[in-house]
Coordinates of C-alpha atoms in Angstrom, one line a residue:
Chain Z
M1 CA 0.0 0.0 0.0
P2 CA 1.2 3.5 -0.6
P3 CA 2.2 5.8 2.3
L4 CA -1.0 7.5 3.7
V5 CA 0.3 10.9 2.7
L6 CA 0.1 10.2 -1.0
P7 CA -3.7 9.7 -1.3
A8 CA -4.2 12.1 1.6
Q9 CA -2.5 15.0 -0.2
H10 CA -4.6 14.3 -3.3
F11 CA -7.8 14.2 -1.3
A12 CA -7.0 17.4 0.6
A13 CA -6.2 19.3 -2.6
A14 CA -9.3 17.9 -4.3
L15 CA -11.5 19.1 -1.4
V16 CA -10.0 22.6 -1.7
W17 CA -10.8 22.6 -5.4
L18 CA -14.3 21.4 -4.6
A19 CA -14.8 24.3 -2.2
L20 CA -13.4 26.8 -4.7
G21 CA -15.6 25.3 -7.4
A22 CA -18.7 25.5 -5.2
A23 CA -17.9 29.2 -4.4
G24 CA -17.3 29.9 -8.1
L25 CA -20.6 28.2 -8.9
I26 CA -22.5 30.9 -7.0
I27 CA -20.7 33.6 -9.1
I28 CA -21.3 31.9 -12.4
A29 CA -24.9 30.8 -11.8
P30 CA -26.5 33.7 -13.6
D31 CA -24.2 33.0 -16.6
L32 CA -25.4 29.4 -16.6
A33 CA -29.0 30.5 -16.5
R34 CA -28.4 32.4 -19.7
G35 CA -26.8 29.4 -21.3
A36 CA -23.5 31.3 -21.5
F37 CA -21.2 28.3 -21.1
L38 CA -18.3 29.7 -23.1
T39 CA -17.5 32.6 -20.8
P40 CA -13.9 32.4 -19.3
R41 CA -15.1 32.2 -15.8
V42 CA -17.6 29.4 -16.5
I43 CA -14.7 27.5 -18.1
A44 CA -12.5 28.3 -15.1
V45 CA -15.1 27.1 -12.5
T46 CA -15.8 24.0 -14.6
H47 CA -12.1 23.0 -14.4
C48 CA -12.1 23.5 -10.7
F49 CA -14.6 20.6 -10.7
T50 CA -13.3 18.5 -13.6
L51 CA -9.6 18.7 -13.0
G52 CA -9.4 19.9 -9.4
W53 CA -12.1 17.8 -7.8
I54 CA -12.7 14.8 -10.1
T55 CA -9.3 14.2 -11.7
T56 CA -7.3 14.8 -8.5
S57 CA -9.7 12.5 -6.6
I58 CA -9.4 9.7 -9.2
F59 CA -5.6 10.0 -9.3
G60 CA -5.4 9.8 -5.5
A61 CA -7.8 6.9 -5.3
L62 CA -6.0 4.9 -8.0
Y63 CA -2.8 4.8 -5.8
Q64 CA -4.9 3.2 -3.1
L65 CA -7.0 1.0 -5.4
Y66 CA -4.5 -0.5 -7.8
P67 CA -2.6 -2.5 -5.1
V68 CA -5.9 -3.9 -3.8
A69 CA -7.8 -4.5 -6.9
L70 CA -5.1 -5.4 -9.4
G71 CA -2.3 -6.4 -7.1
V72 CA 0.1 -3.8 -8.5
P73 CA 1.4 -0.8 -6.6
A74 CA 2.7 2.4 -8.1
R75 CA 6.1 2.0 -9.7
S76 CA 7.6 5.0 -7.8
I77 CA 6.3 6.9 -4.9
R78 CA 8.7 9.8 -5.7
V79 CA 7.2 10.1 -9.2
A80 CA 3.7 9.9 -7.7
H81 CA 4.6 13.0 -5.5
V82 CA 6.0 14.9 -8.5
T83 CA 2.9 13.9 -10.5
F84 CA 0.7 15.3 -7.7
W85 CA 2.4 18.7 -7.7
A86 CA 2.3 18.8 -11.5
L87 CA -1.4 18.0 -11.4
L88 CA -2.0 20.7 -8.8
S89 CA 0.0 23.4 -10.5
G90 CA -1.3 22.5 -14.0
T91 CA -4.9 22.7 -12.7
A92 CA -4.1 26.1 -11.0
L93 CA -2.6 27.5 -14.2
L94 CA -5.6 26.3 -16.3
V95 CA -8.2 27.6 -13.9
V96 CA -6.4 31.0 -13.5
G97 CA -5.6 31.1 -17.2
S98 CA -9.3 30.5 -18.1
W99 CA -10.6 33.0 -15.6
L100 CA -8.2 35.8 -16.8
W101 CA -8.3 34.3 -20.4
S102 CA -4.5 34.2 -20.6
P103 CA -3.4 32.0 -23.5
A104 CA 0.1 31.8 -22.1
A105 CA -1.1 30.5 -18.8
L106 CA -3.4 28.0 -20.6
A107 CA -0.5 26.8 -22.7
A108 CA 1.8 26.4 -19.6
G109 CA -1.0 24.7 -17.7
W110 CA -1.6 22.3 -20.6
L111 CA 2.1 21.4 -20.7
V112 CA 2.3 20.8 -17.0
M113 CA -0.9 18.8 -17.0
F114 CA 0.5 16.7 -19.9
G115 CA 3.4 15.8 -17.6
A116 CA 1.0 14.9 -14.8
V117 CA -1.1 12.7 -16.9
G118 CA 1.9 11.1 -18.5
G119 CA 3.4 10.5 -15.0
Q120 CA 0.3 8.9 -13.7
S121 CA -0.1 6.7 -16.7
W122 CA 3.5 5.4 -16.5
N123 CA 3.4 5.1 -12.7
V124 CA 0.0 3.5 -12.1
V125 CA -2.1 2.8 -15.2
A126 CA 0.6 0.9 -17.1
G127 CA 0.7 -1.5 -14.1
R128 CA -2.3 -3.2 -15.7
R129 CA 0.1 -5.4 -17.7
R130 CA 1.5 -6.8 -14.5
A131 CA -1.9 -7.3 -12.8
T132 CA -2.6 -10.6 -11.2
R133 CA -6.4 -9.8 -10.9
G134 CA -8.9 -7.1 -11.6
K135 CA -8.4 -7.1 -15.4
T136 CA -11.7 -5.5 -16.1
I137 CA -11.0 -2.5 -13.8
G138 CA -7.6 -2.2 -15.4
L139 CA -9.1 -2.1 -18.9
Y140 CA -11.6 0.6 -17.9
V141 CA -9.0 2.8 -16.2
S142 CA -6.6 2.4 -19.2
A143 CA -9.4 3.3 -21.6
G144 CA -10.3 6.2 -19.4
H145 CA -6.8 7.5 -19.5
M146 CA -6.8 7.2 -23.3
G147 CA -9.9 9.4 -23.2
L148 CA -8.1 11.9 -21.0
G149 CA -5.1 12.0 -23.3
L150 CA -7.3 12.5 -26.4
A151 CA -9.2 15.2 -24.5
M152 CA -5.9 17.0 -23.9
F153 CA -4.9 16.8 -27.6
V154 CA -8.2 18.1 -28.7
V155 CA -8.1 21.1 -26.3
A156 CA -4.6 21.9 -27.5
V157 CA -6.2 22.8 -30.8
R158 CA -8.4 25.3 -29.0
I159 CA -5.4 26.8 -27.1
G160 CA -3.6 27.2 -30.4
A161 CA -6.6 29.1 -31.8
A162 CA -6.4 31.4 -28.7
F163 CA -2.9 32.3 -30.0
D164 CA -4.3 33.0 -33.4
W165 CA -2.2 30.2 -34.9
W166 CA -5.3 28.8 -36.6
S167 CA -9.1 29.0 -36.4
V168 CA -11.3 26.2 -35.1
D169 CA -15.0 25.7 -34.5
R170 CA -15.1 26.4 -30.8
L171 CA -18.3 24.4 -30.2
G172 CA -17.2 21.3 -32.0
V173 CA -13.9 21.3 -30.2
L174 CA -15.5 22.0 -26.8
S175 CA -18.0 19.2 -27.3
A176 CA -15.4 16.7 -28.3
H177 CA -13.1 17.8 -25.4
A178 CA -15.9 17.7 -22.8
H179 CA -17.2 14.3 -23.9
L180 CA -13.7 12.7 -24.0
A181 CA -12.9 14.1 -20.5
V182 CA -16.2 13.6 -18.7
V183 CA -17.5 10.5 -20.5
G184 CA -14.3 9.0 -21.8
F185 CA -12.1 9.5 -18.8
A186 CA -14.1 10.1 -15.7
T187 CA -17.2 8.0 -16.4
L188 CA -15.3 5.0 -17.8
T189 CA -12.9 5.1 -14.8
V190 CA -15.9 5.3 -12.4
V191 CA -17.6 2.4 -14.2
G192 CA -14.5 0.3 -13.9
V193 CA -13.7 1.1 -10.3
G194 CA -17.3 1.0 -9.3
S195 CA -17.6 -2.6 -10.7
K196 CA -15.6 -3.5 -7.6
L197 CA -16.6 -0.9 -5.1
F198 CA -20.4 -0.9 -5.5
P199 CA -20.9 -4.7 -5.1
M200 CA -18.3 -4.7 -2.3
F201 CA -19.9 -1.9 -0.3
L202 CA -23.5 -3.2 -0.9
L203 CA -22.5 -6.8 -0.3
S204 CA -24.3 -7.7 -3.6
R205 CA -24.3 -11.2 -5.0
G206 CA -25.7 -12.9 -8.0
Y207 CA -25.5 -9.8 -10.3
P208 CA -24.4 -10.3 -13.9
E209 CA -20.9 -9.6 -15.1
W210 CA -21.6 -9.6 -18.9
P211 CA -22.8 -5.9 -19.1
L212 CA -19.2 -4.8 -18.3
R213 CA -18.1 -6.5 -21.5
W214 CA -20.5 -4.1 -23.5
I215 CA -20.6 -0.9 -21.5
G216 CA -16.9 0.0 -22.1
P217 CA -16.9 -0.8 -25.9
L218 CA -20.2 1.0 -26.4
I219 CA -19.0 4.2 -24.6
F220 CA -15.4 4.2 -26.0
G221 CA -16.5 3.1 -29.5
G222 CA -19.2 5.9 -29.4
L223 CA -16.5 8.4 -28.6
V224 CA -14.3 7.2 -31.5
L225 CA -17.2 8.0 -33.8
F226 CA -18.5 11.1 -31.9
T227 CA -15.1 13.0 -31.7
P228 CA -14.3 13.2 -35.4
G229 CA -17.9 13.8 -36.0
E230 CA -17.9 16.9 -33.9
L231 CA -14.5 18.1 -35.2
M232 CA -15.4 17.7 -38.8
H233 CA -19.2 18.4 -38.6
V234 CA -20.3 14.9 -39.8
R235 CA -23.8 14.6 -38.4
W236 CA -24.2 10.9 -38.7
L237 CA -21.0 10.2 -36.8
V238 CA -22.1 12.5 -34.0
V239 CA -25.6 10.9 -33.8
G240 CA -24.2 7.3 -34.2
G241 CA -21.5 7.9 -31.6
G242 CA -23.8 9.7 -29.2
G243 CA -26.3 7.0 -29.6
A244 CA -23.7 4.3 -28.7
M245 CA -22.6 6.3 -25.6
A246 CA -26.2 6.7 -24.5
L247 CA -26.8 2.9 -24.9
G248 CA -23.7 2.2 -22.8
V249 CA -24.9 4.5 -20.1
V250 CA -28.4 2.9 -20.1
L251 CA -26.7 -0.5 -19.7
Y252 CA -24.6 0.8 -16.8
L253 CA -27.7 2.2 -15.0
A254 CA -29.3 -1.2 -15.4
L255 CA -26.2 -2.9 -14.0
V256 CA -26.0 -0.7 -11.0
S257 CA -29.7 -1.3 -10.3
R258 CA -28.9 -5.0 -10.3
Y259 CA -26.1 -4.3 -7.7
V260 CA -28.7 -2.6 -5.5
R261 CA -31.4 -5.2 -6.0
T262 CA -29.0 -8.1 -5.1
K263 CA -27.5 -6.3 -2.1
T264 CA -27.5 -8.3 1.1
K265 CA -26.7 -5.4 3.4
A266 CA -29.9 -4.6 5.3
T267 CA -29.7 -0.8 5.2
L268 CA -28.5 1.8 2.7
E269 CA -25.7 3.9 4.2
P270 CA -25.7 7.6 3.5
A271 CA -22.4 7.3 1.6
L272 CA -24.0 4.8 -0.8
A273 CA -27.1 6.9 -1.0
H274 CA -24.9 9.6 -2.5
G275 CA -24.0 7.1 -5.2
I276 CA -27.7 6.3 -5.9
L277 CA -28.4 10.1 -6.1
A278 CA -25.5 10.5 -8.5
L279 CA -26.9 7.8 -10.7
A280 CA -30.2 9.6 -10.7
F281 CA -28.4 12.6 -12.1
L282 CA -26.6 10.4 -14.6
A283 CA -30.1 9.4 -15.8
V284 CA -31.0 13.1 -16.0
A285 CA -27.8 13.9 -17.9
L286 CA -28.6 11.0 -20.3
M287 CA -32.0 12.5 -21.1
L288 CA -30.6 16.0 -21.5
G289 CA -27.7 14.6 -23.6
V290 CA -30.2 12.8 -26.0
T291 CA -32.1 16.1 -26.2
V292 CA -28.9 18.0 -27.1
L293 CA -28.1 15.3 -29.7
L294 CA -31.5 15.9 -31.4
R295 CA -31.5 19.8 -31.0
P296 CA -27.8 20.8 -31.0
W297 CA -28.1 24.6 -30.5
S298 CA -30.2 24.9 -27.3
A299 CA -27.6 26.6 -25.2
R300 CA -29.4 26.3 -21.8
V301 CA -30.1 22.6 -22.4
I302 CA -26.4 22.1 -23.2
T303 CA -25.5 23.9 -20.0
A304 CA -27.9 21.9 -17.9
Y305 CA -26.6 18.7 -19.6
A306 CA -23.0 19.5 -18.6
A307 CA -24.1 20.6 -15.1
A308 CA -26.0 17.4 -14.5
G309 CA -23.0 15.3 -15.7
I310 CA -20.3 17.1 -13.8
L311 CA -22.0 18.5 -10.7
G312 CA -24.7 15.9 -10.3
W313 CA -23.3 12.6 -11.6
L314 CA -19.5 12.7 -11.0
S315 CA -19.1 15.2 -8.2
I316 CA -21.8 13.8 -5.9
L317 CA -20.6 10.2 -6.6
I318 CA -17.1 11.1 -5.6
V319 CA -18.4 12.9 -2.4
G320 CA -20.1 9.6 -1.5
M321 CA -17.0 7.6 -2.2
Y322 CA -15.0 9.9 0.0
Y323 CA -17.3 9.1 2.9
K324 CA -16.2 5.5 2.4
I325 CA -12.6 5.9 1.6
V326 CA -11.3 8.8 3.8
P327 CA -12.7 7.6 7.2
F328 CA -11.4 4.1 6.3
L329 CA -7.9 5.4 5.7
T330 CA -8.2 7.4 8.9
W331 CA -9.3 4.3 10.8
L332 CA -6.4 2.3 9.4
H333 CA -4.0 5.1 10.5
W334 CA -5.2 5.3 14.1
F335 CA -6.7 1.9 14.9
S336 CA -5.2 -0.9 12.8
P337 CA -2.6 -1.9 15.5
K338 CA -5.5 -2.3 17.9
V339 CA -7.8 -4.8 16.2
G340 CA -9.3 -7.1 18.8
Q341 CA -9.3 -4.6 21.6
P342 CA -12.7 -3.9 23.1
G343 CA -14.3 -0.5 22.4
L344 CA -12.7 -0.1 19.0
P345 CA -14.9 2.2 16.8
K346 CA -16.2 1.2 13.5
V347 CA -15.2 3.2 10.4
A348 CA -18.7 4.7 10.3
D349 CA -18.2 6.0 13.8
L350 CA -15.5 8.4 12.7
V351 CA -17.9 10.7 10.8
W352 CA -21.2 12.3 11.8
T353 CA -23.9 10.3 9.9
R354 CA -26.6 13.0 10.2
A355 CA -24.2 15.5 8.5
I356 CA -23.7 13.0 5.7
W357 CA -27.5 12.8 5.2
A358 CA -27.6 16.6 5.3
T359 CA -24.9 16.9 2.6
L360 CA -26.9 14.5 0.5
A361 CA -30.1 16.7 0.9
L362 CA -28.2 20.0 0.2
L363 CA -26.2 18.7 -2.8
G364 CA -29.3 17.0 -4.3
A365 CA -31.7 19.9 -3.8
G366 CA -29.0 22.3 -4.8
I367 CA -28.2 20.7 -8.2
A368 CA -31.9 20.0 -8.9
T369 CA -32.7 23.7 -8.3
L370 CA -29.7 24.8 -10.3
L371 CA -30.8 22.6 -13.2
M372 CA -34.3 24.0 -13.1
G373 CA -33.0 27.5 -13.0
V374 CA -30.8 26.9 -16.0
L375 CA -33.6 25.2 -18.0
L376 CA -36.1 27.9 -17.1
G377 CA -33.6 30.7 -17.6
S378 CA -34.0 31.9 -14.0
G379 CA -30.8 33.5 -12.6
N380 CA -32.2 33.7 -9.1
A381 CA -33.2 30.0 -9.0
A382 CA -29.8 29.0 -10.4
T383 CA -28.0 31.1 -7.8
A384 CA -30.2 29.6 -5.0
G385 CA -29.4 26.1 -6.2
A386 CA -25.7 27.0 -6.4
A387 CA -25.8 28.4 -2.8
A388 CA -27.5 25.2 -1.5
Y389 CA -24.8 23.1 -3.4
A390 CA -22.1 25.2 -1.9
A391 CA -23.6 24.8 1.6
G392 CA -23.5 21.0 1.1
V393 CA -19.9 21.2 -0.1
G394 CA -19.1 23.3 3.0
L395 CA -20.5 20.6 5.2
V396 CA -18.5 18.0 3.4
V397 CA -15.3 19.9 3.8
A398 CA -16.0 20.7 7.5
Q399 CA -16.4 16.9 8.2
Y400 CA -12.9 16.2 6.9
V401 CA -11.3 19.2 8.6
R402 CA -12.8 17.9 11.8
L403 CA -11.5 14.4 11.0
A404 CA -8.0 15.6 10.3
A405 CA -7.8 18.0 13.2
H406 CA -9.1 15.7 16.0
R407 CA -7.4 12.5 17.0
P408 CA -10.2 10.0 17.6
A409 CA -10.8 8.7 21.1
Q410 CA -8.7 5.7 21.7
P411 CA -10.1 2.5 23.3
Chain L
M1 CA -5.1 -34.2 23.7
N2 CA -8.5 -35.8 24.4
P3 CA -11.4 -34.9 22.1
A4 CA -13.2 -32.9 24.8
T5 CA -10.2 -30.7 25.5
L6 CA -9.7 -30.3 21.7
E7 CA -13.3 -29.2 21.2
A8 CA -13.1 -26.8 24.2
R9 CA -10.0 -25.2 22.9
Q10 CA -11.4 -24.8 19.4
Q11 CA -14.4 -23.1 20.9
A12 CA -12.2 -20.9 23.0
V13 CA -10.4 -19.8 19.9
Y14 CA -13.7 -19.1 18.1
H15 CA -14.8 -17.1 21.1
Q16 CA -11.7 -15.0 21.0
L17 CA -12.0 -14.4 17.2
R18 CA -15.4 -12.9 17.7
R19 CA -13.6 -9.9 19.1
V20 CA -11.9 -9.3 15.8
M21 CA -14.2 -7.0 13.9
D22 CA -14.2 -5.9 10.3
P23 CA -14.3 -2.1 10.9
E24 CA -15.9 -1.4 7.6
L25 CA -18.7 -4.0 7.7
G26 CA -19.1 -3.8 11.5
M27 CA -19.2 -7.6 12.0
S28 CA -16.8 -10.0 13.5
I29 CA -14.7 -12.2 11.2
V30 CA -16.5 -15.2 12.6
K31 CA -19.9 -13.8 11.7
L32 CA -18.7 -12.8 8.3
G33 CA -17.7 -16.4 7.6
L34 CA -14.0 -15.5 7.1
V35 CA -12.7 -18.2 9.5
Y36 CA -12.6 -21.5 7.6
D37 CA -10.9 -23.8 10.1
I38 CA -9.2 -23.9 13.5
D39 CA -6.6 -26.5 14.3
V40 CA -5.4 -26.9 17.8
Q41 CA -2.1 -28.8 18.6
Q42 CA -0.6 -28.7 22.0
G43 CA 0.5 -25.1 22.4
A44 CA -0.2 -24.0 18.9
A45 CA -3.4 -22.7 17.3
V46 CA -3.6 -22.6 13.5
V47 CA -6.4 -20.3 12.1
T48 CA -7.2 -20.9 8.4
M49 CA -9.1 -17.9 7.1
T50 CA -9.8 -15.7 4.2
L51 CA -10.5 -12.0 3.7
T52 CA -13.4 -10.4 1.8
T53 CA -11.1 -9.6 -1.2
P54 CA -7.6 -10.5 -2.1
G55 CA -5.3 -7.6 -1.4
C56 CA -7.7 -6.3 1.3
P57 CA -6.1 -3.3 3.0
L58 CA -7.1 -4.7 6.3
E59 CA -4.9 -7.8 5.8
D60 CA -2.2 -6.9 8.3
A61 CA -4.5 -5.4 10.8
I62 CA -6.8 -8.4 10.9
T63 CA -4.1 -11.1 10.9
Q64 CA -2.2 -9.3 13.7
G65 CA -5.5 -8.9 15.6
V66 CA -6.1 -12.6 15.2
E67 CA -2.6 -13.4 16.5
R68 CA -3.1 -11.0 19.4
V69 CA -6.5 -12.2 20.7
V70 CA -5.8 -15.9 20.2
G71 CA -2.4 -15.5 21.8
E72 CA -4.2 -14.2 25.0
L73 CA -5.4 -17.8 25.7
P74 CA -3.3 -19.2 28.5
W75 CA -2.4 -22.5 26.7
V76 CA -1.4 -20.8 23.4
E77 CA 2.3 -20.5 22.8
R78 CA 2.2 -20.0 19.0
V79 CA -0.5 -18.7 16.6
D80 CA -0.3 -19.4 12.9
V81 CA -2.7 -17.5 10.6
K82 CA -3.0 -19.2 7.2
L83 CA -4.7 -16.9 4.6
V84 CA -6.3 -18.8 1.8
W85 CA -8.3 -17.6 -1.2
H86 CA -10.2 -20.8 -2.1
P87 CA -13.1 -21.0 -1.7
P88 CA -13.4 -17.2 -2.3
W89 CA -15.5 -15.3 0.2
H90 CA -18.9 -14.1 -0.9
P91 CA -21.7 -12.3 1.1
G92 CA -23.7 -15.6 1.2
M93 CA -21.1 -16.8 3.8
I94 CA -22.3 -14.3 6.4
R95 CA -23.8 -16.3 9.3

């Protein structure tokens, strides 16, 4: 297993980005309600979530997961630390560069980020070839990193256009970039990692394995059609690729519903309830995505689609996974030498369950209100939703600050 | 060792193992069905067990916990924990 500090620094940085993103969301909510998704500050806040929160969390979690699920640790802890700092500084450059619309900062951020993704791929993802188990997870994570790499190359075209080196269709590039990153990288990685974590946490049994042989190829194959379709304006490629991705997502939703229906755990923990809520927003994003596919120029629907996918689906899911992973790592740190002693707390005892339910309510109500505000064009509703979402995020961050600051009572 | 003593000692080991909890699932390793066999020989106790998943991050904590609690029995001089992966654990093994 890696030293605790490695995932911990990723998770701490990711939580800071989540808080920054949530604060920024309140500022950009009126822009979102106008469907103005191309403004520099909307792009900046979006990257607080996509790179700062989601990607940093995934990178940190993979250091912990690969030794367990695939039997392969990171090749080098030193490279892992360098990669972390590259990821952190690359994200900061891209966020600041977007907010101030500085092509130089964007180009520098892209280069640093390229190093971070390359470092992570060499250090962790390439370990799939040495894996003794968990082949499916490894395939999904590798495919996800291919999606991330392609997303970076596609956006490099846009950065070049910002220098006036050439001209590109901004919407086509943006759509290809966003789908490669959010669907190709993050969603494929979550599907792969979730194929182990969901059944494990729910104690599911008797669920089918075969959908995983189709979900990945449908989503990745869909992206292979969709991306050139968007870049070259070939409508049938866009519709065909989008349709394949949608089918893959439908199959995934069906698979997770089987995990839930075959669970042997009597109660649904609040952490996993976050996962269920996130899946509900994935279904919402799916419906909005199909609408966008059929009516491509509805700016507010496009904005709502992206918000449902990034803020509803991925962000809430990762908040839920944190409630499982971070207290567990904290428990291991403080209590693993004391197993067998009476009075030892459970992992769930380290966090305040009512606060977790409260974050679920705030995040769920917040994003639902935000989406309604965006779809109806109401800046006030969007801002109210963003404020509720930010309050939920504040509660999430407060829990971890408390967990980090207070040594738990020893038995 | 006569059969009655053997049985009593095996039960004593099981009793001790009920103190070793999986902190994530909140159940003892006995209730979870992780303990496959207990062999008692003079001063030695051999616990054959599994974990919920290969590479479980709790491996060291649980095996050391087993060694500790079984080692508290007055007649135990040595504890061997044998981790096996066949048959693989599944939720249907929870008692």
